[in-house]
C-alpha positions as a Python dict, from the first residue, in 0.01 Angstrom:
ca = {
    (1, 'M'): (0, 0, 0),
    (2, 'N'): (-98, 340, -140),
    (3, 'A'): (-412, 351, -350),
    (4, 'P'): (-358, 453, -716),
    (5, 'V'): (-477, 782, -857),
    (6, 'T'): (-851, 750, -919),
    (7, 'T'): (-856, 905, -1267),
    (8, 'D'): (-613, 643, -1398),
    (9, 'L'): (-836, 353, -1297),
    (10, 'P'): (-1097, 157, -1491),
    (11, 'V'): (-1468, 158, -1426),
    (12, 'V'): (-1545, -184, -1281),
    (13, 'V'): (-1865, -337, -1418),
    (14, 'I'): (-2005, -632, -1223),
    (15, 'G'): (-2175, -882, -1453),
    (16, 'A'): (-2138, -970, -1822),
    (17, 'G'): (-2507, -982, -1896),
    (18, 'P'): (-2705, -748, -2124),
    (19, 'A'): (-2678, -437, -1903),
    (20, 'G'): (-2319, -499, -1796),
    (21, 'L'): (-2185, -550, -2147),
    (22, 'A'): (-2385, -251, -2274),
    (23, 'A'): (-2231, -42, -1996),
    (24, 'A'): (-1885, -149, -2110),
    (25, 'A'): (-1969, -60, -2471),
    (26, 'H'): (-2088, 287, -2371),
    (27, 'L'): (-1779, 343, -2159),
    (28, 'V'): (-1555, 248, -2452),
    (29, 'D'): (-1755, 479, -2677),
    (30, 'R'): (-1686, 759, -2427),
    (31, 'G'): (-1314, 689, -2417),
    (32, 'L'): (-1326, 535, -2070),
    (33, 'T'): (-1179, 197, -1973),
    (34, 'P'): (-1419, -68, -1845),
    (35, 'L'): (-1328, -387, -1660),
    (36, 'V'): (-1614, -635, -1660),
    (37, 'L'): (-1609, -902, -1389),
    (38, 'E'): (-1834, -1202, -1456),
    (39, 'A'): (-1878, -1482, -1204),
    (40, 'G'): (-1983, -1731, -1471),
    (41, 'P'): (-1762, -1897, -1732),
    (42, 'V'): (-1921, -1721, -2032),
    (43, 'A'): (-2107, -1406, -2124),
    (44, 'G'): (-2473, -1407, -2032),
    (45, 'A'): (-2429, -1696, -1788),
    (46, 'A'): (-2759, -1618, -1615),
    (47, 'V'): (-2942, -1572, -1946),
    (48, 'R'): (-2820, -1916, -2054),
    (49, 'E'): (-2997, -2071, -1757),
    (50, 'W'): (-3326, -1980, -1922),
    (51, 'A'): (-3204, -2040, -2276),
    (52, 'H'): (-3526, -2226, -2365),
    (53, 'V'): (-3752, -1929, -2285),
    (54, 'R'): (-3842, -1693, -2568),
    (55, 'L'): (-3824, -1321, -2499),
    (56, 'F'): (-4135, -1108, -2543),
    (57, 'S'): (-3917, -832, -2689),
    (58, 'T'): (-3791, -845, -3046),
    (59, 'W'): (-3426, -840, -3149),
    (60, 'G'): (-3467, -473, -3230),
    (61, 'E'): (-3549, -407, -2863),
    (62, 'V'): (-3274, -613, -2698),
    (63, 'T'): (-2957, -488, -2865),
    (64, 'D'): (-2784, -168, -2758),
    (65, 'P'): (-2669, 100, -3011),
    (66, 'A'): (-2323, 144, -2857),
    (67, 'A'): (-2280, -232, -2849),
    (68, 'E'): (-2377, -257, -3216),
    (69, 'K'): (-2122, 13, -3295),
    (70, 'L'): (-1854, -188, -3119),
    (71, 'L'): (-1960, -509, -3294),
    (72, 'A'): (-1976, -364, -3646),
    (73, 'P'): (-1601, -392, -3728),
    (74, 'T'): (-1604, -760, -3627),
    (75, 'G'): (-1841, -856, -3909),
    (76, 'W'): (-2130, -916, -3671),
    (77, 'V'): (-2465, -929, -3849),
    (78, 'R'): (-2763, -796, -3660),
    (79, 'P'): (-3047, -1049, -3643),
    (80, 'D'): (-3382, -965, -3799),
    (81, 'A'): (-3511, -683, -3580),
    (82, 'A'): (-3872, -803, -3599),
    (83, 'T'): (-3810, -1158, -3474),
    (84, 'Y'): (-3809, -1286, -3116),
    (85, 'P'): (-3494, -1448, -2975),
    (86, 'S'): (-3483, -1713, -2706),
    (87, 'G'): (-3252, -1663, -2412),
    (88, 'G'): (-3005, -1894, -2583),
    (89, 'D'): (-3020, -1693, -2905),
    (90, 'W'): (-2962, -1370, -2716),
    (91, 'A'): (-2656, -1511, -2541),
    (92, 'D'): (-2502, -1685, -2843),
    (93, 'R'): (-2573, -1430, -3115),
    (94, 'Y'): (-2528, -1105, -2925),
    (95, 'L'): (-2384, -1126, -2574),
    (96, 'Q'): (-2098, -1363, -2650),
    (97, 'P'): (-1983, -1174, -2963),
    (98, 'L'): (-2001, -851, -2764),
    (99, 'A'): (-1784, -994, -2488),
    (100, 'Q'): (-1536, -1113, -2749),
    (101, 'A'): (-1526, -765, -2903),
    (102, 'L'): (-1442, -624, -2561),
    (103, 'G'): (-1158, -876, -2533),
    (104, 'E'): (-943, -859, -2220),
    (105, 'Q'): (-1174, -599, -2071),
    (106, 'V'): (-1401, -889, -1971),
    (107, 'R'): (-1285, -1144, -1714),
    (108, 'F'): (-1478, -1464, -1650),
    (109, 'G'): (-1486, -1679, -1339),
    (110, 'A'): (-1440, -1364, -1130),
    (111, 'T'): (-1684, -1337, -840),
    (112, 'V'): (-1703, -1002, -663),
    (113, 'T'): (-1716, -1065, -288),
    (114, 'G'): (-1692, -708, -161),
    (115, 'V'): (-1674, -342, -267),
    (116, 'S'): (-1559, -53, -50),
    (117, 'R'): (-1359, 270, -58),
    (118, 'S'): (-987, 211, -25),
    (119, 'G'): (-897, 238, 343),
    (120, 'R'): (-1248, 351, 436),
    (121, 'D'): (-1530, 137, 573),
    (122, 'R'): (-1880, 278, 550),
    (123, 'I'): (-1841, 471, 878),
    (124, 'V'): (-1545, 690, 780),
    (125, 'D'): (-1615, 1033, 628),
    (126, 'A'): (-1263, 1175, 604),
    (127, 'D'): (-1141, 1221, 247),
    (128, 'R'): (-1383, 950, 140),
    (129, 'E'): (-1470, 1059, -214),
    (130, 'A'): (-1104, 1109, -301),
    (131, 'Q'): (-1037, 738, -245),
    (132, 'P'): (-1081, 485, -525),
    (133, 'F'): (-1311, 191, -488),
    (134, 'V'): (-1149, -136, -387),
    (135, 'V'): (-1311, -448, -531),
    (136, 'H'): (-1242, -788, -377),
    (137, 'V'): (-1260, -1075, -625),
    (138, 'T'): (-1244, -1453, -588),
    (139, 'H'): (-1150, -1641, -905),
    (140, 'A'): (-1275, -1981, -1014),
    (141, 'D'): (-947, -2143, -905),
    (142, 'G'): (-984, -2000, -554),
    (143, 'R'): (-732, -1721, -602),
    (144, 'E'): (-822, -1391, -438),
    (145, 'E'): (-748, -1052, -590),
    (146, 'R'): (-798, -688, -499),
    (147, 'L'): (-871, -440, -778),
    (148, 'F'): (-910, -62, -775),
    (149, 'A'): (-1171, 134, -967),
    (150, 'R'): (-1271, 496, -1029),
    (151, 'A'): (-1639, 394, -1034),
    (152, 'V'): (-1846, 78, -993),
    (153, 'I'): (-2147, -23, -1202),
    (154, 'D'): (-2326, -322, -1052),
    (155, 'A'): (-2513, -507, -1326),
    (156, 'S'): (-2510, -843, -1150),
    (157, 'G'): (-2886, -883, -1176),
    (158, 'T'): (-3117, -1074, -945),
    (159, 'W'): (-3120, -1419, -1103),
    (160, 'T'): (-2930, -1592, -822),
    (161, 'T'): (-3177, -1488, -552),
    (162, 'P'): (-3532, -1597, -636),
    (163, 'S'): (-3805, -1517, -387),
    (164, 'P'): (-3952, -1807, -190),
    (165, 'A'): (-4300, -1956, -189),
    (166, 'G'): (-4377, -1824, 157),
    (167, 'G'): (-4628, -1539, 159),
    (168, 'S'): (-4426, -1352, 423),
    (169, 'G'): (-4122, -1318, 197),
    (170, 'L'): (-3945, -1591, 393),
    (171, 'P'): (-3946, -1962, 300),
    (172, 'A'): (-4263, -2141, 403),
    (173, 'L'): (-4234, -2403, 674),
    (174, 'G'): (-4108, -2719, 504),
    (175, 'E'): (-4014, -2539, 182),
    (176, 'K'): (-3643, -2611, 215),
    (177, 'A'): (-3704, -2972, 314),
    (178, 'A'): (-3916, -3021, 1),
    (179, 'S'): (-3648, -2877, -231),
    (180, 'D'): (-3632, -3201, -432),
    (181, 'R'): (-3986, -3130, -556),
    (182, 'I'): (-3959, -2751, -592),
    (183, 'T'): (-3800, -2540, -865),
    (184, 'Y'): (-3772, -2162, -886),
    (185, 'R'): (-3726, -2154, -1264),
    (186, 'V'): (-3947, -2205, -1568),
    (187, 'P'): (-3879, -2570, -1654),
    (188, 'D'): (-3750, -2664, -1998),
    (189, 'L'): (-4015, -2914, -2107),
    (190, 'K'): (-3827, -2985, -2430),
    (191, 'D'): (-3562, -3159, -2223),
    (192, 'P'): (-3672, -3527, -2201),
    (193, 'V'): (-3560, -3562, -1839),
    (194, 'V'): (-3739, -3245, -1730),
    (195, 'R'): (-4044, -3334, -1937),
    (196, 'A'): (-4073, -3670, -1762),
    (197, 'R'): (-4075, -3491, -1426),
    (198, 'Y'): (-4396, -3305, -1511),
    (199, 'A'): (-4574, -3527, -1765),
    (200, 'G'): (-4885, -3688, -1622),
    (201, 'R'): (-4829, -3508, -1292),
    (202, 'R'): (-5010, -3244, -1092),
    (203, 'T'): (-4799, -2927, -1057),
    (204, 'A'): (-4855, -2614, -852),
    (205, 'V'): (-4739, -2288, -1012),
    (206, 'I'): (-4702, -2004, -761),
    (207, 'G'): (-4678, -1653, -907),
    (208, 'S'): (-4863, -1402, -1122),
    (209, 'G'): (-4607, -1256, -1363),
    (210, 'A'): (-4471, -1336, -1707),
    (211, 'S'): (-4268, -1632, -1580),
    (212, 'A'): (-4578, -1789, -1426),
    (213, 'F'): (-4769, -1728, -1750),
    (214, 'T'): (-4491, -1903, -1942),
    (215, 'A'): (-4489, -2204, -1711),
    (216, 'L'): (-4867, -2238, -1729),
    (217, 'A'): (-4863, -2217, -2109),
    (218, 'H'): (-4589, -2482, -2132),
    (219, 'L'): (-4773, -2714, -1893),
    (220, 'A'): (-5094, -2666, -2092),
    (221, 'D'): (-4910, -2770, -2410),
    (222, 'L'): (-4780, -3077, -2228),
    (223, 'A'): (-5133, -3157, -2107),
    (224, 'E'): (-5256, -3162, -2466),
    (225, 'E'): (-5012, -3447, -2534),
    (226, 'T'): (-4996, -3629, -2202),
    (227, 'P'): (-5314, -3721, -2012),
    (228, 'D'): (-5339, -3639, -1642),
    (229, 'T'): (-5097, -3346, -1670),
    (230, 'H'): (-5253, -3066, -1472),
    (231, 'A'): (-5153, -2735, -1316),
    (232, 'V'): (-5279, -2561, -1005),
    (233, 'W'): (-5217, -2189, -1033),
    (234, 'I'): (-5164, -2026, -693),
    (235, 'L'): (-5224, -1651, -674),
    (236, 'R'): (-5181, -1438, -364),
    (237, 'R'): (-5442, -1193, -486),
    (238, 'G'): (-5780, -1219, -652),
    (239, 'I'): (-5842, -1253, -1025),
    (240, 'S'): (-5930, -929, -1198),
    (241, 'G'): (-5926, -771, -1541),
    (242, 'S'): (-5548, -719, -1533),
    (243, 'T'): (-5447, -1056, -1389),
    (244, 'F'): (-5351, -1179, -1735),
    (245, 'G'): (-5159, -867, -1835),
    (246, 'G'): (-5244, -621, -2107),
    (247, 'G'): (-5349, -871, -2374),
    (248, 'T'): (-5405, -704, -2709),
    (249, 'A'): (-5356, -358, -2549),
    (250, 'D'): (-4993, -436, -2467),
    (251, 'Q'): (-4756, -254, -2702),
    (252, 'L'): (-4527, -559, -2678),
    (253, 'P'): (-4758, -812, -2847),
    (254, 'A'): (-4566, -1120, -2733),
    (255, 'R'): (-4588, -1006, -2372),
    (256, 'G'): (-4963, -963, -2405),
    (257, 'A'): (-4990, -1306, -2567),
    (258, 'L'): (-4826, -1469, -2263),
    (259, 'G'): (-5113, -1360, -2040),
    (260, 'L'): (-5369, -1476, -2292),
    (261, 'A'): (-5199, -1817, -2305),
    (262, 'A'): (-5220, -1843, -1926),
    (263, 'K'): (-5589, -1755, -1938),
    (264, 'A'): (-5642, -2020, -2206),
    (265, 'A'): (-5474, -2278, -1983),
    (266, 'V'): (-5738, -2209, -1717),
    (267, 'D'): (-6031, -2173, -1955),
    (268, 'N'): (-5945, -2500, -2131),
    (269, 'G'): (-5931, -2693, -1806),
    (270, 'H'): (-5555, -2754, -1799),
    (271, 'A'): (-5515, -2544, -1484),
    (272, 'D'): (-5723, -2452, -1181),
    (273, 'A'): (-5675, -2109, -1025),
    (274, 'V'): (-5662, -2081, -648),
    (275, 'T'): (-5687, -1717, -542),
    (276, 'G'): (-5618, -1526, -225),
    (277, 'F'): (-5373, -1795, -114),
    (278, 'R'): (-5054, -1710, 74),
    (279, 'T'): (-4843, -2016, 132),
    (280, 'D'): (-4754, -2074, 497),
    (281, 'A'): (-4631, -2434, 491),
    (282, 'V'): (-4534, -2712, 253),
    (283, 'E'): (-4615, -3054, 395),
    (284, 'R'): (-4507, -3388, 252),
    (285, 'D'): (-4758, -3674, 248),
    (286, 'A'): (-4669, -4036, 312),
    (287, 'D'): (-4643, -4095, -64),
    (288, 'G'): (-4402, -3804, -106),
    (289, 'R'): (-4649, -3561, -261),
    (290, 'L'): (-4666, -3202, -138),
    (291, 'A'): (-4961, -3024, 18),
    (292, 'L'): (-4962, -2645, 35),
    (293, 'V'): (-5113, -2489, 346),
    (294, 'G'): (-5225, -2127, 342),
    (295, 'E'): (-5200, -1861, 610),
    (296, 'D'): (-5579, -1883, 641),
    (297, 'G'): (-5563, -2256, 720),
    (298, 'R'): (-5667, -2383, 377),
    (299, 'R'): (-5493, -2702, 273),
    (300, 'L'): (-5482, -2772, -100),
    (301, 'D'): (-5499, -3116, -257),
    (302, 'P'): (-5150, -3270, -290),
    (303, 'V'): (-4933, -3201, -594),
    (304, 'D'): (-4633, -3383, -734),
    (305, 'E'): (-4423, -3076, -812),
    (306, 'V'): (-4414, -2706, -726),
    (307, 'I'): (-4287, -2426, -951),
    (308, 'V'): (-4224, -2109, -750),
    (309, 'L'): (-4214, -1794, -965),
    (310, 'T'): (-4276, -1521, -709),
    (311, 'G'): (-4011, -1281, -831),
    (312, 'L'): (-3645, -1211, -768),
    (313, 'R'): (-3454, -993, -526),
    (314, 'P'): (-3110, -827, -527),
    (315, 'D'): (-2806, -967, -349),
    (316, 'L'): (-2669, -665, -162),
    (317, 'S'): (-2430, -857, 65),
    (318, 'F'): (-2111, -763, -118),
    (319, 'L'): (-2206, -394, -117),
    (320, 'S'): (-2243, -370, 261),
    (321, 'E'): (-1949, -127, 302),
    (322, 'L'): (-2095, 124, 55),
    (323, 'R'): (-2341, 399, 140),
    (324, 'L'): (-2638, 307, -73),
    (325, 'G'): (-2966, 496, -73),
    (326, 'L'): (-3226, 221, -113),
    (327, 'D'): (-3601, 225, -72),
    (328, 'E'): (-3710, 28, 232),
    (329, 'R'): (-3972, -166, 37),
    (330, 'L'): (-3827, -239, -304),
    (331, 'Q'): (-3452, -223, -228),
    (332, 'A'): (-3424, 0, -536),
    (333, 'P'): (-3255, 344, -546),
    (334, 'V'): (-3470, 590, -353),
    (335, 'E'): (-3522, 826, -649),
    (336, 'L'): (-3621, 541, -878),
    (337, 'A'): (-3846, 353, -637),
    (338, 'P'): (-4152, 582, -657),
    (339, 'L'): (-4154, 538, -1036),
    (340, 'I'): (-4172, 159, -1020),
    (341, 'D'): (-4339, 82, -687),
    (342, 'P'): (-4643, -143, -751),
    (343, 'N'): (-4792, -18, -424),
    (344, 'Q'): (-4824, 330, -575),
    (345, 'H'): (-4888, 280, -945),
    (346, 'S'): (-5213, 156, -1090),
    (347, 'C'): (-5123, 191, -1454),
    (348, 'G'): (-4903, 363, -1709),
    (349, 'T'): (-4540, 317, -1801),
    (350, 'V'): (-4225, 398, -1606),
    (351, 'Y'): (-4061, 687, -1784),
    (352, 'P'): (-3698, 640, -1892),
    (353, 'H'): (-3447, 732, -1628),
    (354, 'G'): (-3074, 760, -1582),
    (355, 'V'): (-2797, 890, -1361),
    (356, 'N'): (-3014, 1122, -1149),
    (357, 'E'): (-3250, 847, -1038),
    (358, 'L'): (-2972, 590, -998),
    (359, 'S'): (-2726, 790, -788),
    (360, 'H'): (-2650, 703, -425),
    (361, 'P'): (-2498, 886, -128),
    (362, 'E'): (-2180, 700, -227),
    (363, 'K'): (-2061, 891, -532),
    (364, 'D'): (-1991, 699, -854),
    (365, 'V'): (-2151, 368, -759),
    (366, 'Y'): (-2457, 259, -955),
    (367, 'L'): (-2696, -35, -957),
    (368, 'V'): (-2827, -90, -1310),
    (369, 'G'): (-3036, -334, -1507),
    (370, 'M'): (-3256, -579, -1320),
    (371, 'K'): (-3073, -506, -996),
    (372, 'S'): (-3173, -140, -1008),
    (373, 'Y'): (-3539, -242, -982),
    (374, 'G'): (-3478, -430, -657),
    (375, 'R'): (-3790, -639, -602),
    (376, 'A'): (-4008, -456, -854),
    (377, 'P'): (-4128, -657, -1156),
    (378, 'T'): (-4133, -612, -1532),
    (379, 'F'): (-3792, -483, -1630),
    (380, 'L'): (-3711, -429, -2000),
    (381, 'A'): (-3365, -460, -2155),
    (382, 'M'): (-3405, -127, -2329),
    (383, 'T'): (-3451, 38, -1987),
    (384, 'G'): (-3111, -96, -1881),
    (385, 'Y'): (-2948, 28, -2200),
    (386, 'E'): (-3079, 379, -2139),
    (387, 'Q'): (-2956, 365, -1778),
    (388, 'V'): (-2599, 277, -1872),
    (389, 'R'): (-2591, 528, -2159),
    (390, 'S'): (-2674, 803, -1911),
    (391, 'I'): (-2425, 681, -1650),
    (392, 'A'): (-2140, 652, -1900),
    (393, 'A'): (-2210, 1007, -2018),
    (394, 'A'): (-2202, 1132, -1658),
    (395, 'L'): (-1875, 955, -1583),
    (396, 'A'): (-1728, 1114, -1896),
    (397, 'G'): (-1837, 1458, -1777),
    (398, 'D'): (-2109, 1506, -2041),
    (399, 'H'): (-2388, 1602, -1804),
    (400, 'E'): (-2618, 1735, -2076),
    (401, 'A'): (-2619, 1394, -2244),
    (402, 'A'): (-2652, 1219, -1910),
    (403, 'E'): (-2977, 1400, -1835),
    (404, 'R'): (-3119, 1373, -2185),
    (405, 'V'): (-3387, 1109, -2243),
    (406, 'E'): (-3322, 896, -2552),
    (407, 'L'): (-3585, 628, -2510),
    (408, 'T'): (-3961, 582, -2530),
    (409, 'L'): (-4089, 277, -2345),
    (410, 'P'): (-4390, 72, -2460),
    (411, 'E'): (-4713, 73, -2262),
    (412, 'T'): (-4809, -251, -2088),
    (413, 'G'): (-5180, -208, -2141),
    (414, 'V'): (-5227, -300, -1773),
    (415, 'C'): (-5409, -96, -1511),
    (416, 'G'): (-5348, -198, -1153),
    (417, 'G'): (-5028, -260, -962),
    (418, 'A'): (-4964, -554, -731),
    (419, 'G'): (-5011, -331, -431),
    (420, 'L'): (-5361, -237, -545),
    (421, 'F'): (-5470, -599, -547),
    (422, 'D'): (-5329, -666, -202),
    (423, 'D'): (-5626, -461, -83),
    (424, 'P'): (-5932, -689, -86),
    (425, 'A'): (-6163, -395, -146),
    (426, 'A'): (-5964, -264, -442),
    (427, 'A'): (-6077, -537, -679),
    (428, 'Q'): (-6440, -466, -600),
    (429, 'D'): (-6460, -87, -598),
    (430, 'G'): (-6481, 127, -909),
    (431, 'D'): (-6633, 64, -1247),
    (432, 'G'): (-6321, -55, -1427),
    (433, 'G'): (-6360, 208, -1692),
    (434, 'G'): (-6086, 461, -1627),
    (435, 'C'): (-5712, 410, -1629),
    (436, 'C'): (-5691, 412, -1254),
    (437, 'A'): (-6020, 241, -1175),
    (438, 'A'): (-6007, -106, -1024),
    (439, 'P'): (-6064, -375, -1290),
    (440, 'T'): (-6368, -596, -1269),
    (441, 'T'): (-6337, -951, -1142),
    (442, 'L'): (-6337, -1230, -1400),
    (443, 'Q'): (-6523, -1551, -1324),
    (444, 'I'): (-6303, -1838, -1436),
    (445, 'G'): (-6224, -2184, -1300),
    (446, 'I'): (-6144, -2173, -927),
    (447, 'G'): (-5965, -2470, -772),
    (448, 'G'): (-6089, -2419, -418),
    (449, 'P'): (-6289, -2182, -200),
    (450, 'A'): (-6137, -1837, -201),
    (451, 'P'): (-6247, -1478, -160),
    (452, 'S'): (-6304, -1289, -484),
    (453, 'G'): (-6053, -1025, -382),
    (454, 'G'): (-5757, -1022, -150),
    (455, 'C'): (-5407, -1158, -180),
}
């Protein structure tokens, strides 16, 4: 079968989440034809899995201008820009209407299983860029399909591949066997069944980002109502001035408040913090409770449940026949990685970026949204919207617009990247005064012997 002429083909967008649907809106605005392939049954399927969690960005920061333009003729009313949506609000009041406005350009129950160049595996050079992309799709009913595309925008996110508890990046010994007591999501404690699982129980929370802050805050609220509810907060690094985020210095106030809520959980005795602990094994006691064992041999007191919130990572398996240029650490595009690498940055904000930073050796394939950050943390929706605006402009041939920056990102108020705190000496050196000085160590409740610095 001869491949169709590339210029007559749609741009395939993988994922009908915030970045994917925004990409489609920008493509439509540019006169290009998108085809959005979503594995789930509805728009924002991944967002709906954390529907109970409130965003730390306001409505005004999580809707895209091109999407709003597309929605306007439908009678859509923009929510109050100053209020904070939950994940469920975002999906129901914005993502689903946007998918409906795009109509048949969005297909649900369509899982992308592979992307390549038509008739060319990743080895073949000859006439490669002249060939369209071929996208292999499996539908919910088991039917397989092959589609052709002029370009591919992968906005499939990282939600389906959470990182494990193990400090090495691989599951800890016994982690899989203890899966009945481990979750990799922030639990919805408003759900009576889920609430009963944690009420009056001792729960380990592993992680140091916004999701861990949220879980600790929710467990602290539950502890106020249900005696004997207690959290053990497991951190791979020491506790320092930036452990709890930017606080009042964060230009996204709700994000800063999350860290302060986590600190309050510890200060008020609802959680103990165990620092410098890298999980090596999860062992089950005779009564079914779980004991975490560290790489240094420490064994923590048993817990009833474990919440692992150690980050997410991209699924690159279906892109294996494409020539991607990815950083060896973050699995992010090589030009973007230095801007977001926590091993290199001690403070400041990632500047907005677009097609130049997101390009690969394989022309016209882009990873956007959460997936573009690979394993790096703290992605903002507005960053994804700027990415897809730039890419759509480039695909339309408007290179001036593609390279123009149309976004100013908020400061986090945090000094110190994760990589800095993986160095035991980093948390102790410096006076904590300058932007790039190491923050001073805070003395708060410690749930077991641990070094003041370290991982």
